Coordinates of C-alpha atoms in Angstrom, one line a residue:
Chain G
M26 CA 142.5 38.9 12.1
S27 CA 141.2 35.5 13.6
A28 CA 143.5 34.1 16.2
I29 CA 144.8 30.4 15.5
P30 CA 143.6 27.7 17.4
Q31 CA 145.8 26.0 19.9
R32 CA 143.3 23.1 20.4
F33 CA 140.8 21.2 18.6
G34 CA 138.5 20.1 21.5
P35 CA 141.0 18.3 23.7
Y36 CA 143.5 17.8 21.1
G37 CA 146.5 19.9 20.1
G38 CA 148.4 22.2 22.3
R39 CA 151.9 22.8 22.5
Y40 CA 153.7 19.9 24.6
V41 CA 157.5 21.0 23.7
P42 CA 160.6 22.1 25.7
E43 CA 160.3 25.7 27.0
T44 CA 163.0 26.8 24.4
L45 CA 160.6 26.3 21.7
I46 CA 157.8 28.4 23.2
P47 CA 158.9 31.6 21.8
A48 CA 159.5 30.5 18.5
L49 CA 156.3 29.1 18.1
D50 CA 154.8 32.4 19.3
E51 CA 156.9 34.0 16.8
L52 CA 155.7 31.6 14.0
E53 CA 152.1 32.1 15.1
K54 CA 152.3 35.8 14.8
A55 CA 154.1 35.8 11.6
W56 CA 151.8 33.4 10.0
L57 CA 148.9 35.7 11.2
E58 CA 150.4 38.6 9.4
A59 CA 151.3 36.8 6.4
R60 CA 147.9 34.8 5.6
E61 CA 146.4 38.1 5.6
D62 CA 149.1 40.0 3.7
P63 CA 148.2 40.4 0.0
S64 CA 151.6 40.6 -1.4
F65 CA 152.6 37.5 0.6
Q66 CA 149.6 35.6 -0.7
L67 CA 150.1 36.6 -4.4
E68 CA 153.7 35.3 -4.5
L69 CA 152.5 32.3 -3.1
S70 CA 149.6 31.8 -5.4
G71 CA 152.0 33.0 -8.4
L72 CA 154.5 30.2 -7.5
L73 CA 151.4 27.6 -7.0
R74 CA 150.5 28.4 -10.6
D75 CA 153.5 29.0 -12.6
Y76 CA 155.9 26.5 -10.6
V77 CA 153.9 24.0 -8.9
G78 CA 151.3 23.8 -11.9
R79 CA 148.2 24.6 -10.1
P80 CA 145.2 24.2 -10.2
T81 CA 145.6 20.4 -10.4
P82 CA 142.8 18.5 -12.4
L83 CA 139.9 16.9 -11.2
Y84 CA 139.8 13.8 -13.1
H85 CA 136.5 11.6 -13.9
A86 CA 138.4 8.0 -13.5
S87 CA 135.7 6.2 -15.7
R88 CA 137.4 2.5 -15.7
L89 CA 137.8 3.2 -11.7
S90 CA 134.3 4.5 -11.7
E91 CA 133.3 1.0 -13.8
A92 CA 134.9 -1.0 -11.4
G93 CA 133.4 0.7 -8.2
G94 CA 130.0 0.7 -9.8
R95 CA 129.5 4.6 -9.2
D96 CA 131.4 7.8 -10.2
I97 CA 134.6 8.2 -9.0
Y98 CA 136.8 11.5 -9.3
L99 CA 140.1 11.8 -8.6
K100 CA 142.0 15.1 -7.4
R101 CA 145.3 14.8 -9.0
E102 CA 148.0 16.1 -6.6
D103 CA 150.0 13.5 -8.3
L104 CA 150.6 15.9 -11.1
N105 CA 152.1 18.6 -8.7
H106 CA 155.7 19.6 -9.3
T107 CA 157.6 17.1 -7.2
G108 CA 154.9 14.6 -7.5
A109 CA 152.7 14.9 -4.3
H110 CA 150.7 17.8 -2.4
K111 CA 153.7 18.1 0.0
I112 CA 155.0 21.2 -2.0
N113 CA 151.8 23.2 -1.2
N114 CA 152.9 23.1 2.3
A115 CA 156.7 23.1 2.0
L116 CA 156.5 26.4 -0.6
G117 CA 154.3 28.0 1.8
Q118 CA 156.5 27.5 5.0
V119 CA 159.9 28.4 3.1
L120 CA 158.3 31.4 2.0
L121 CA 157.0 32.5 5.6
A122 CA 160.4 31.7 6.8
K123 CA 162.5 34.0 4.6
R124 CA 159.8 36.3 5.4
M125 CA 160.6 35.9 9.3
G126 CA 164.5 36.1 8.5
K127 CA 165.4 32.6 9.0
T128 CA 168.4 31.7 7.3
R129 CA 168.5 27.9 7.8
I130 CA 165.6 25.0 7.1
I131 CA 165.1 21.7 8.5
A132 CA 162.5 19.1 7.9
E133 CA 161.7 15.5 8.2
T134 CA 160.9 13.2 5.9
G135 CA 159.4 9.5 5.6
A136 CA 158.7 8.6 2.1
G137 CA 160.8 11.2 0.8
Q138 CA 158.0 13.4 -0.6
H139 CA 158.3 16.3 1.9
G140 CA 161.9 16.3 2.1
V141 CA 162.0 16.5 -1.7
A142 CA 159.3 19.5 -1.6
T143 CA 161.3 21.2 1.0
A144 CA 164.4 20.8 -0.9
T145 CA 163.1 22.0 -4.1
A146 CA 161.4 25.1 -2.3
C147 CA 164.8 25.7 -0.5
A148 CA 166.8 25.7 -4.2
L149 CA 164.1 27.9 -5.5
L150 CA 163.9 30.5 -3.0
D151 CA 168.2 29.8 -2.0
V152 CA 167.8 29.2 1.6
E153 CA 170.1 26.3 3.6
C154 CA 168.2 22.9 3.8
V155 CA 168.8 20.1 6.1
V156 CA 166.5 17.0 5.8
Y157 CA 166.3 14.1 8.7
M158 CA 165.3 10.7 7.4
G159 CA 165.4 7.3 9.0
T160 CA 167.9 4.9 7.6
E161 CA 165.0 2.5 7.0
D162 CA 163.3 4.9 4.9
M163 CA 166.5 5.9 3.1
R164 CA 166.6 2.5 2.0
R165 CA 163.1 2.3 0.8
Q166 CA 163.1 5.4 -1.1
K167 CA 166.7 5.7 -2.3
P168 CA 165.6 7.8 -5.5
N169 CA 164.1 10.6 -3.3
V170 CA 167.3 10.5 -1.2
E171 CA 169.3 11.3 -4.2
R172 CA 166.9 13.9 -5.3
M173 CA 167.1 15.8 -2.2
G174 CA 171.1 15.8 -2.5
L175 CA 170.5 16.9 -6.4
L176 CA 168.4 19.9 -5.1
G177 CA 171.4 20.8 -2.5
A178 CA 169.9 19.7 0.7
T179 CA 172.0 17.7 3.0
V180 CA 170.0 14.7 4.2
T181 CA 171.2 13.6 7.8
P182 CA 170.4 9.8 8.4
V183 CA 168.9 8.9 11.8
E184 CA 169.5 5.8 13.3
S185 CA 167.6 5.7 16.5
G186 CA 164.6 3.4 17.0
A187 CA 162.9 1.7 13.9
R188 CA 164.7 4.4 11.6
T189 CA 161.3 5.4 10.2
L190 CA 159.4 8.9 10.3
K191 CA 158.7 9.0 13.8
E192 CA 162.6 9.2 14.9
A193 CA 163.0 11.6 11.7
V194 CA 160.5 14.1 13.5
S195 CA 162.3 13.7 16.8
E196 CA 165.7 14.7 15.4
A197 CA 164.4 17.7 13.5
I198 CA 162.7 18.7 16.6
R199 CA 166.1 18.3 18.7
D200 CA 168.1 20.5 15.9
W201 CA 165.5 23.1 16.2
V202 CA 165.7 23.3 19.9
A203 CA 169.4 23.9 19.6
N204 CA 169.4 26.1 16.5
V205 CA 165.8 27.9 17.0
E206 CA 167.2 31.3 16.6
G207 CA 168.0 31.5 12.9
T208 CA 166.2 28.3 11.7
H209 CA 162.5 27.5 10.8
Y210 CA 161.2 23.9 11.2
V211 CA 159.1 22.8 8.0
I212 CA 157.1 20.2 9.4
G213 CA 155.4 17.9 7.0
S214 CA 152.0 17.3 8.2
V215 CA 148.9 18.7 10.2
V216 CA 151.0 17.5 13.5
G217 CA 153.3 18.8 15.9
P218 CA 153.0 21.6 18.4
A219 CA 150.5 24.7 17.8
P220 CA 150.5 26.3 15.2
F221 CA 151.7 23.9 13.2
P222 CA 148.4 21.9 12.5
A223 CA 146.5 24.9 11.5
L224 CA 149.4 26.3 9.3
V225 CA 149.7 23.3 7.5
R226 CA 146.2 22.9 7.1
D227 CA 145.9 26.3 5.7
L228 CA 148.5 25.8 3.4
Q229 CA 147.2 22.4 2.1
R230 CA 143.4 23.8 2.0
V231 CA 144.2 24.7 -1.9
I232 CA 143.3 21.0 -2.4
G233 CA 139.8 21.0 -0.9
D234 CA 138.9 24.5 -2.2
E235 CA 139.9 23.8 -5.7
A236 CA 138.3 20.2 -5.5
R237 CA 135.0 21.8 -4.2
A238 CA 134.7 24.4 -7.1
Q239 CA 136.0 22.0 -9.8
F240 CA 133.3 19.3 -8.5
L241 CA 130.6 22.0 -8.6
D242 CA 131.5 23.0 -11.7
R243 CA 131.4 19.7 -13.5
T244 CA 128.8 18.1 -12.0
G245 CA 126.3 20.7 -10.6
R246 CA 126.6 19.2 -7.1
L247 CA 129.0 18.1 -4.4
P248 CA 130.4 14.8 -3.8
A249 CA 128.7 12.3 -1.8
R250 CA 131.8 11.1 0.2
V251 CA 135.4 12.5 0.0
I252 CA 137.9 10.1 0.7
A253 CA 141.6 10.3 1.4
C254 CA 144.5 8.7 3.1
V255 CA 145.6 9.8 6.5
G256 CA 149.3 9.3 8.0
G257 CA 149.8 12.7 9.7
G258 CA 146.9 13.3 7.6
S259 CA 147.7 16.8 5.8
N260 CA 146.3 15.9 2.2
A261 CA 143.1 14.5 4.0
L262 CA 142.7 17.5 6.2
G263 CA 143.6 19.8 3.2
T264 CA 140.8 18.1 1.4
F265 CA 138.2 17.9 4.0
V266 CA 138.2 21.3 5.7
A267 CA 136.4 22.7 2.4
F268 CA 133.7 20.4 2.9
V269 CA 133.5 20.3 6.6
D270 CA 130.6 22.8 6.7
D271 CA 128.7 20.8 3.8
S272 CA 126.9 18.4 6.2
D273 CA 125.6 16.0 3.4
V274 CA 129.2 15.3 2.4
D275 CA 130.6 12.0 3.8
L276 CA 134.3 12.5 4.8
V277 CA 136.3 9.3 5.0
G278 CA 140.0 9.2 6.4
V279 CA 141.9 6.1 5.6
E280 CA 144.6 5.0 7.6
A281 CA 147.3 2.3 7.2
G282 CA 146.2 -1.1 8.4
G283 CA 149.5 -2.6 7.8
E284 CA 149.6 -6.3 8.3
G285 CA 146.0 -6.2 9.8
I286 CA 144.6 -4.0 12.6
D287 CA 144.4 -7.2 14.8
T288 CA 148.0 -7.9 14.3
G289 CA 148.8 -4.8 16.2
R290 CA 151.3 -4.2 13.2
H291 CA 149.7 -1.3 11.5
G292 CA 149.3 2.7 11.4
A293 CA 146.0 3.5 12.4
P294 CA 145.8 5.4 15.6
L295 CA 142.4 7.0 14.7
T296 CA 140.9 3.7 13.7
T297 CA 142.0 2.4 17.1
N298 CA 140.9 5.1 19.4
A299 CA 144.0 5.6 20.8
R300 CA 145.2 9.0 22.6
G301 CA 148.5 10.6 23.8
V302 CA 150.9 12.9 23.2
L303 CA 153.5 12.7 20.6
H304 CA 155.7 15.3 18.7
G305 CA 154.2 18.3 20.7
S306 CA 150.6 17.5 20.5
M307 CA 147.8 15.6 22.0
S308 CA 146.2 13.6 19.6
A309 CA 145.5 10.0 18.4
V310 CA 148.5 8.0 19.1
L311 CA 149.6 4.3 19.1
Q312 CA 151.0 3.8 22.5
D313 CA 151.4 1.1 25.2
E314 CA 149.6 1.2 28.5
E315 CA 152.6 3.2 30.0
G316 CA 152.2 5.4 27.5
Q317 CA 155.8 4.4 25.7
I318 CA 155.3 5.2 21.9
L319 CA 154.6 2.2 19.6
E320 CA 156.1 1.6 16.3
A321 CA 153.8 1.8 13.4
H322 CA 154.0 -0.6 10.5
S323 CA 153.0 0.3 7.0
I324 CA 154.1 -0.7 3.5
S325 CA 154.0 3.0 2.6
A326 CA 156.4 5.2 4.4
G327 CA 154.2 8.1 4.3
L328 CA 151.5 6.4 6.4
D329 CA 154.3 4.7 8.5
Y330 CA 153.9 7.0 11.9
P331 CA 152.2 6.4 14.9
G332 CA 150.6 9.7 15.4
S333 CA 148.1 11.8 13.4
G334 CA 146.7 15.3 13.5
P335 CA 145.0 16.6 16.2
E336 CA 142.2 18.2 14.3
H337 CA 141.5 14.8 12.8
A338 CA 141.0 13.3 16.3
Y339 CA 138.6 16.1 16.9
L340 CA 136.7 15.5 13.3
R341 CA 136.6 11.6 14.6
D342 CA 135.0 12.3 18.1
T343 CA 132.8 15.0 17.1
G344 CA 131.5 12.3 14.1
R345 CA 132.1 14.8 11.2
A346 CA 134.7 12.4 9.9
T347 CA 135.0 8.5 9.9
Y348 CA 138.5 7.0 10.1
L349 CA 138.9 3.2 8.6
A350 CA 142.1 1.0 7.7
V351 CA 143.1 -0.4 4.6
T352 CA 145.7 -3.3 4.7
D353 CA 149.1 -3.6 2.9
A354 CA 147.8 -6.1 0.9
E355 CA 144.6 -4.2 0.0
A356 CA 146.7 -1.0 -0.9
V357 CA 148.9 -2.7 -3.1
D358 CA 145.9 -4.5 -5.2
A359 CA 144.6 -0.8 -5.5
F360 CA 148.0 0.2 -6.8
R361 CA 148.0 -2.1 -9.3
R362 CA 144.4 -2.0 -10.5
T363 CA 145.0 1.7 -11.1
C364 CA 147.9 1.3 -13.1
R365 CA 146.1 -1.1 -15.5
L366 CA 142.7 0.5 -15.1
E367 CA 143.6 4.0 -15.4
G368 CA 147.5 4.3 -16.6
I369 CA 147.9 6.1 -13.4
I370 CA 150.7 4.7 -11.0
P371 CA 149.7 6.0 -7.5
A372 CA 151.5 6.8 -4.5
L373 CA 151.2 3.5 -2.0
E374 CA 149.7 5.9 0.5
S375 CA 146.9 7.3 -1.9
S376 CA 146.7 3.7 -3.0
H377 CA 144.8 3.2 0.4
A378 CA 142.4 5.9 -0.3
I379 CA 141.5 4.1 -3.8
A380 CA 141.3 0.7 -1.8
W381 CA 138.9 1.8 0.4
A382 CA 136.7 3.7 -2.2
L383 CA 136.7 0.4 -4.5
A384 CA 135.8 -1.9 -2.0
N385 CA 133.0 0.3 -0.2
P386 CA 130.0 1.0 -2.4
G387 CA 128.0 4.1 -2.5
P388 CA 125.6 6.1 -4.2
G389 CA 128.2 8.3 -5.4
P390 CA 130.1 10.3 -6.8
D391 CA 133.1 10.0 -4.7
L392 CA 136.0 12.4 -4.6
V393 CA 139.4 10.6 -3.9
T394 CA 142.3 12.5 -3.2
L395 CA 145.4 11.2 -5.2
S396 CA 147.9 12.8 -2.9
G397 CA 151.1 11.7 -5.0
R398 CA 152.4 9.3 -7.6
G399 CA 153.9 6.2 -7.1
D400 CA 157.1 6.2 -9.3
K401 CA 159.0 6.1 -5.6
D402 CA 157.0 3.1 -4.5
L403 CA 158.1 0.9 -7.7
A404 CA 161.2 -1.0 -6.1
E405 CA 158.9 -1.5 -3.1
V406 CA 156.0 -3.2 -4.9
L407 CA 158.1 -5.3 -7.4
G408 CA 160.1 -6.5 -4.7
L409 CA 157.0 -8.0 -3.7
E410 CA 156.8 -10.3 -6.6
Chain X
M29 CA 157.4 16.7 50.3
S30 CA 158.6 19.9 48.4
D31 CA 160.0 21.0 51.7
R32 CA 162.3 18.7 51.8
I33 CA 163.6 20.1 48.7
A34 CA 163.8 23.6 50.2
A35 CA 165.6 21.9 53.1
A36 CA 168.0 20.1 50.7
F37 CA 169.0 23.4 48.9
A38 CA 169.3 25.4 52.7
S39 CA 171.3 23.0 54.3
H40 CA 174.3 21.5 52.0
G41 CA 176.9 23.4 53.5
R42 CA 178.6 23.9 50.1
S43 CA 178.7 26.7 47.4
A44 CA 175.5 24.8 45.6
A45 CA 173.5 21.9 45.9
L46 CA 174.6 18.9 43.9
M47 CA 171.9 17.0 42.0
P48 CA 173.2 14.3 39.8
Y49 CA 170.6 12.7 37.3
L50 CA 170.2 9.2 36.8
M51 CA 168.4 7.1 34.5
A52 CA 166.2 4.3 36.1
G53 CA 166.6 1.2 34.7
F54 CA 169.7 1.7 33.0
P55 CA 171.5 -0.5 32.5
D56 CA 169.3 -2.5 34.6
L57 CA 167.1 -1.7 37.7
G58 CA 169.6 -3.4 40.1
T59 CA 172.3 -1.3 38.7
S60 CA 170.6 1.7 38.8
R61 CA 169.6 1.6 42.3
E62 CA 173.5 1.1 42.9
V63 CA 174.2 4.1 40.9
G64 CA 172.0 6.4 42.9
E65 CA 173.3 5.0 46.2
A66 CA 176.8 6.0 44.7
C67 CA 175.5 9.1 44.2
I68 CA 174.3 9.8 47.6
D69 CA 177.2 8.3 49.2
S70 CA 179.7 10.7 47.0
G71 CA 178.0 13.8 47.8
A72 CA 174.8 14.2 46.2
N73 CA 172.0 16.8 47.8
L74 CA 169.5 15.8 45.7
L75 CA 168.8 13.1 42.9
E76 CA 166.9 13.5 39.5
L77 CA 165.4 10.2 38.6
G78 CA 164.8 9.7 34.9
V79 CA 162.0 7.7 33.7
P80 CA 162.8 6.1 30.5
F81 CA 160.9 7.2 27.8
S82 CA 160.7 6.1 24.1
D83 CA 160.6 9.5 22.5
P84 CA 162.9 11.7 24.6
L85 CA 162.7 15.0 22.5
A86 CA 164.5 17.0 25.2
D87 CA 167.6 14.4 25.6
G88 CA 170.5 14.3 23.8
P89 CA 172.2 10.9 22.4
V90 CA 173.6 9.8 25.9
I91 CA 170.3 10.0 27.7
H92 CA 168.2 8.8 24.4
A93 CA 170.4 6.1 24.1
A94 CA 170.2 5.1 27.8
A95 CA 166.5 5.2 27.9
T96 CA 166.2 3.1 24.8
E97 CA 168.5 0.4 26.7
A98 CA 166.4 0.4 29.8
L99 CA 163.3 0.0 28.5
K100 CA 165.0 -2.9 26.3
A101 CA 166.1 -4.1 29.3
G102 CA 162.4 -4.3 30.5
A103 CA 162.0 -1.2 32.6
T104 CA 158.6 -0.4 33.7
L105 CA 157.1 2.6 35.7
H106 CA 156.8 0.2 38.6
G107 CA 160.3 -0.6 38.5
V108 CA 161.4 2.7 37.9
L109 CA 159.4 3.4 41.2
R110 CA 161.0 0.8 43.4
V111 CA 164.4 2.4 42.6
C112 CA 162.8 5.9 43.7
E113 CA 161.4 4.4 46.9
S114 CA 165.0 2.8 47.7
L115 CA 166.8 6.1 47.3
A116 CA 164.1 8.7 48.6
D117 CA 164.5 8.1 52.1
Q118 CA 168.0 9.7 51.9
V119 CA 167.7 12.6 49.7
P120 CA 164.9 14.3 47.9
V121 CA 164.3 12.2 44.6
V122 CA 162.7 14.5 41.7
L123 CA 161.4 12.3 38.8
M124 CA 162.1 13.6 35.4
V125 CA 159.4 12.2 33.3
Y126 CA 158.0 13.1 29.9
A127 CA 154.3 14.2 29.3
N128 CA 153.0 11.0 27.7
A129 CA 154.0 8.8 30.8
V130 CA 152.3 10.9 33.1
L131 CA 149.1 11.3 31.0
A132 CA 148.8 7.8 30.0
G133 CA 147.2 6.3 32.9
G134 CA 145.7 9.5 34.3
D135 CA 147.8 12.1 35.6
S136 CA 146.1 11.5 39.1
A137 CA 147.2 7.8 39.1
F138 CA 150.5 8.5 38.3
V139 CA 151.2 11.5 40.8
E140 CA 149.7 9.1 43.5
R141 CA 152.0 6.4 42.4
A142 CA 155.1 8.8 42.7
A143 CA 153.9 10.2 46.0
A144 CA 153.7 6.6 47.4
A145 CA 157.2 6.0 46.1
G146 CA 158.7 9.2 48.2
A147 CA 159.0 10.9 45.0
A148 CA 159.6 14.6 46.2
G149 CA 158.7 16.2 43.1
L150 CA 158.3 16.1 38.9
I151 CA 160.3 17.6 36.1
V152 CA 158.1 17.2 32.8
P153 CA 160.4 19.0 30.1
D154 CA 157.8 18.9 27.2
L155 CA 155.0 20.4 29.5
P156 CA 155.6 23.8 29.3
H157 CA 154.0 26.4 31.6
D158 CA 150.7 26.9 29.3
E159 CA 150.0 23.1 29.7
A160 CA 151.3 22.6 33.2
G161 CA 147.9 23.9 35.1
G162 CA 146.2 20.9 35.7
L163 CA 149.3 18.5 36.7
R164 CA 150.4 21.2 39.2
E165 CA 146.8 21.2 40.9
V166 CA 147.2 17.3 41.3
C167 CA 151.1 17.6 42.2
D168 CA 149.9 20.2 44.9
A169 CA 147.3 18.1 46.6
H170 CA 149.6 15.2 47.0
G171 CA 152.7 17.4 48.1
L172 CA 154.7 16.5 45.1
A173 CA 156.8 19.8 43.5
L174 CA 155.9 20.3 39.9
V175 CA 159.4 21.8 39.0
P176 CA 159.2 24.2 35.9
L177 CA 162.0 24.8 33.4
A178 CA 163.2 28.2 32.3
A179 CA 165.4 28.7 29.0
P180 CA 167.8 31.3 28.2
N181 CA 165.4 32.9 25.6
T182 CA 162.3 32.5 27.6
P183 CA 160.9 36.4 27.6
P184 CA 160.6 38.5 31.0
E185 CA 156.8 38.2 31.3
R186 CA 156.4 34.7 30.6
L187 CA 159.4 34.1 33.0
A188 CA 157.7 36.0 35.9
Q189 CA 154.7 33.6 35.3
I190 CA 156.9 30.7 35.3
A191 CA 158.7 31.7 38.7
A192 CA 155.3 32.8 40.4
D193 CA 153.9 29.1 39.9
A194 CA 157.3 27.2 40.5
R195 CA 157.5 24.6 43.0
G196 CA 160.6 23.6 44.6
F197 CA 163.0 25.0 42.4
V198 CA 163.3 26.5 38.9
Y199 CA 165.2 24.1 36.6
T200 CA 167.0 26.7 34.4
V201 CA 168.4 25.2 30.9
S202 CA 171.9 26.4 30.8
V203 CA 171.9 26.4 26.6
A204 CA 169.2 26.3 23.8
G205 CA 169.4 22.5 22.9
T206 CA 169.0 18.9 24.2
T207 CA 171.0 17.5 26.9
G208 CA 174.3 16.5 26.9
E209 CA 178.1 17.3 27.6
R210 CA 179.4 20.3 26.3
T211 CA 183.0 21.8 26.4
E212 CA 182.4 25.1 27.6
L213 CA 179.5 27.1 29.5
P214 CA 177.9 29.7 27.3
P215 CA 178.9 33.1 28.2
E216 CA 175.4 34.4 28.7
L217 CA 174.9 31.9 31.6
R218 CA 175.4 34.4 34.3
D219 CA 172.6 36.8 33.0
T220 CA 170.4 33.9 32.4
V221 CA 170.4 32.6 35.9
K222 CA 170.4 36.3 37.7
R223 CA 167.1 36.8 35.2
V224 CA 165.4 33.5 36.8
R225 CA 166.6 34.2 40.5
D226 CA 165.4 37.9 40.4
A227 CA 161.9 36.4 39.5
A228 CA 161.8 33.5 41.3
S229 CA 161.4 33.1 45.0
V230 CA 162.4 29.5 45.1
P231 CA 166.0 28.1 44.5
V232 CA 167.3 28.1 40.9
A233 CA 169.3 25.2 39.7
V234 CA 171.1 25.1 36.1
G235 CA 171.4 21.9 34.1
F236 CA 172.1 20.7 30.4
G237 CA 175.8 21.0 29.4
I238 CA 177.4 20.6 32.8
S239 CA 180.3 18.1 32.6
T240 CA 183.4 18.9 34.6
A241 CA 183.9 19.9 37.8
D242 CA 185.0 23.4 36.5
H243 CA 181.6 23.8 34.9
A244 CA 180.1 22.9 38.2
R245 CA 182.6 25.4 39.9
Q246 CA 181.2 28.2 37.6
V247 CA 177.7 27.5 37.9
A248 CA 177.7 27.4 41.7
E249 CA 178.9 30.9 41.7
V250 CA 175.4 32.3 40.4
A251 CA 173.1 29.3 41.0
D252 CA 171.6 27.4 44.2
G253 CA 171.9 23.9 42.3
V254 CA 174.1 22.1 39.7
I255 CA 172.5 19.2 37.9
V256 CA 174.8 16.9 35.8
G257 CA 173.2 14.1 33.7
S258 CA 174.8 12.9 30.6
R259 CA 178.2 12.7 32.4
V260 CA 176.8 10.8 35.2
V261 CA 174.9 8.5 32.8
R262 CA 177.9 7.8 30.4
A263 CA 179.6 6.8 33.6
A264 CA 176.8 4.5 34.4
G265 CA 177.0 3.1 31.2
E266 CA 181.0 2.7 31.2
G267 CA 181.7 1.6 34.6
G268 CA 178.5 1.4 36.5
A269 CA 178.2 2.5 40.2
D270 CA 181.8 2.7 40.8
A271 CA 182.7 5.1 37.8
V272 CA 179.8 7.1 38.8
A273 CA 180.8 7.6 42.8
G274 CA 184.1 8.8 40.9
V275 CA 182.3 11.4 38.7
V276 CA 180.2 12.7 41.4
A277 CA 182.9 12.8 44.2
E278 CA 185.1 15.1 41.9
L279 CA 182.0 17.1 41.0
A280 CA 181.2 17.6 44.8
S281 CA 184.6 18.6 45.7
A282 CA 184.3 21.5 43.5
L283 CA 181.3 22.8 45.3

């Protein structure tokens, strides 16, 4: 049984109130046991197969390939039940929470995909579910708010700050501090205090493990580049982790450039080299010179976050992965092109990864993680017209 | 500086030392200085001075809102430390500051500036024992006490480590949760405080949820210090220094 890392180089750690430390210790121990327990793995993999619909396809996007001048393959996480990769993590964590005897689940959500995934897992496994969501995101992602209600979850509006993902995470952590005994916090990305970044990575690595095997099977080789969008970074890390030891494969994380890096209105802490402590871990964080956390800006609610997973910051510093940003306008353009060329409506988050792939020629073949579907984004995109 | 904290706990002539919390820069820097003066005039033995932060995870709605308003009113670390300076020659001032504000410009730079402004110690609510070693060394080198927190659910072996490395006093959190007024103190508080006192050689102060004179009296029966935050900050927002003077005087009369 190998221990769960607390740090990735200088990043990670547990910067949380003392009250949470016993809960984090308990979670780490529970995950070490569960991930080695065949009965837990059998239950999780059975649900991923029969309920979520895994393995998701690896799709050769022929018309995007033509437009990009090289072979582009999409890992179709949009075809998961609930429409995004978030369900991989939510199901695993709710199963783990039940195993730990927790009777109440809380979660935060930005775009609503993690909230819907957690509400879904809680409905399936019959656990109480409370989802914190900023009121600005509730406005932008109304269908997902309604979905969570139908699934039996309580959506608690968060009014502080910019009323988006950052504040929702803060409120979820405050709830957890107050109710730590019987509650598990299903964090939605590879962020937060240890062991969360490693736990969520472990639960999302099914994306990369499947994609790597499918790619080899289909093409007889590995991709030249693996490209994924990064907010907190769970779909990207879940993909990258399977390829980290393949030194010939370039790993590219695409952040939210918002209105442009030079405008300051973006969600690209990894691209801009920032370092700080947010929501329990040291990582790349947007902040001012006195350490006040800045608001992120992105057209996509799922990337509208001033922090990033600590392991991404480490992969950046070691040079193993590269992080770049794509603007709102470029992402929307890629969204439209993917609709018309492939008959696939991608999430605005995933559209960032597609945009970067289309704009940056390489020898190919490229693997792009299509982290979710874009139905939730129709109002936002159509509102631009 | 930490001997000033020890002296304040040793010589107050009350059942326990009274430590009001105020948010620097709330509602503005000038008023927060007056609020601090009012606390001292009304019987505070030490002050906890909050450094406003954008994302205060350990704080409930009252202190969170005060921090947001202070930042909106333009509070900077420079301004906060001027408030500290104006109060620190009267009572020991302990800064309550989140980890990122300490680390942003480098922890040495932060501690040097705090020491120069007369601060007696730091409380960093999101820097638990495992992460605090580096900062504690820096604080020791500058004569500042890095005050640790202990919670009701802190296991015995961990509590022993926290207590062994404590400087100044141990800040015992009365309840699992964030700061904020509560109608009743938790029944297990007496046990919690006893566990911390048995482990620690420095004084034990209790905070979170203490909002009435009656609460203060109950806490003073078991602890060396009583910390009152949200009740004081609410008064500062509602009626400035005058309102705070009334609240602190009533708390002081109970001790």
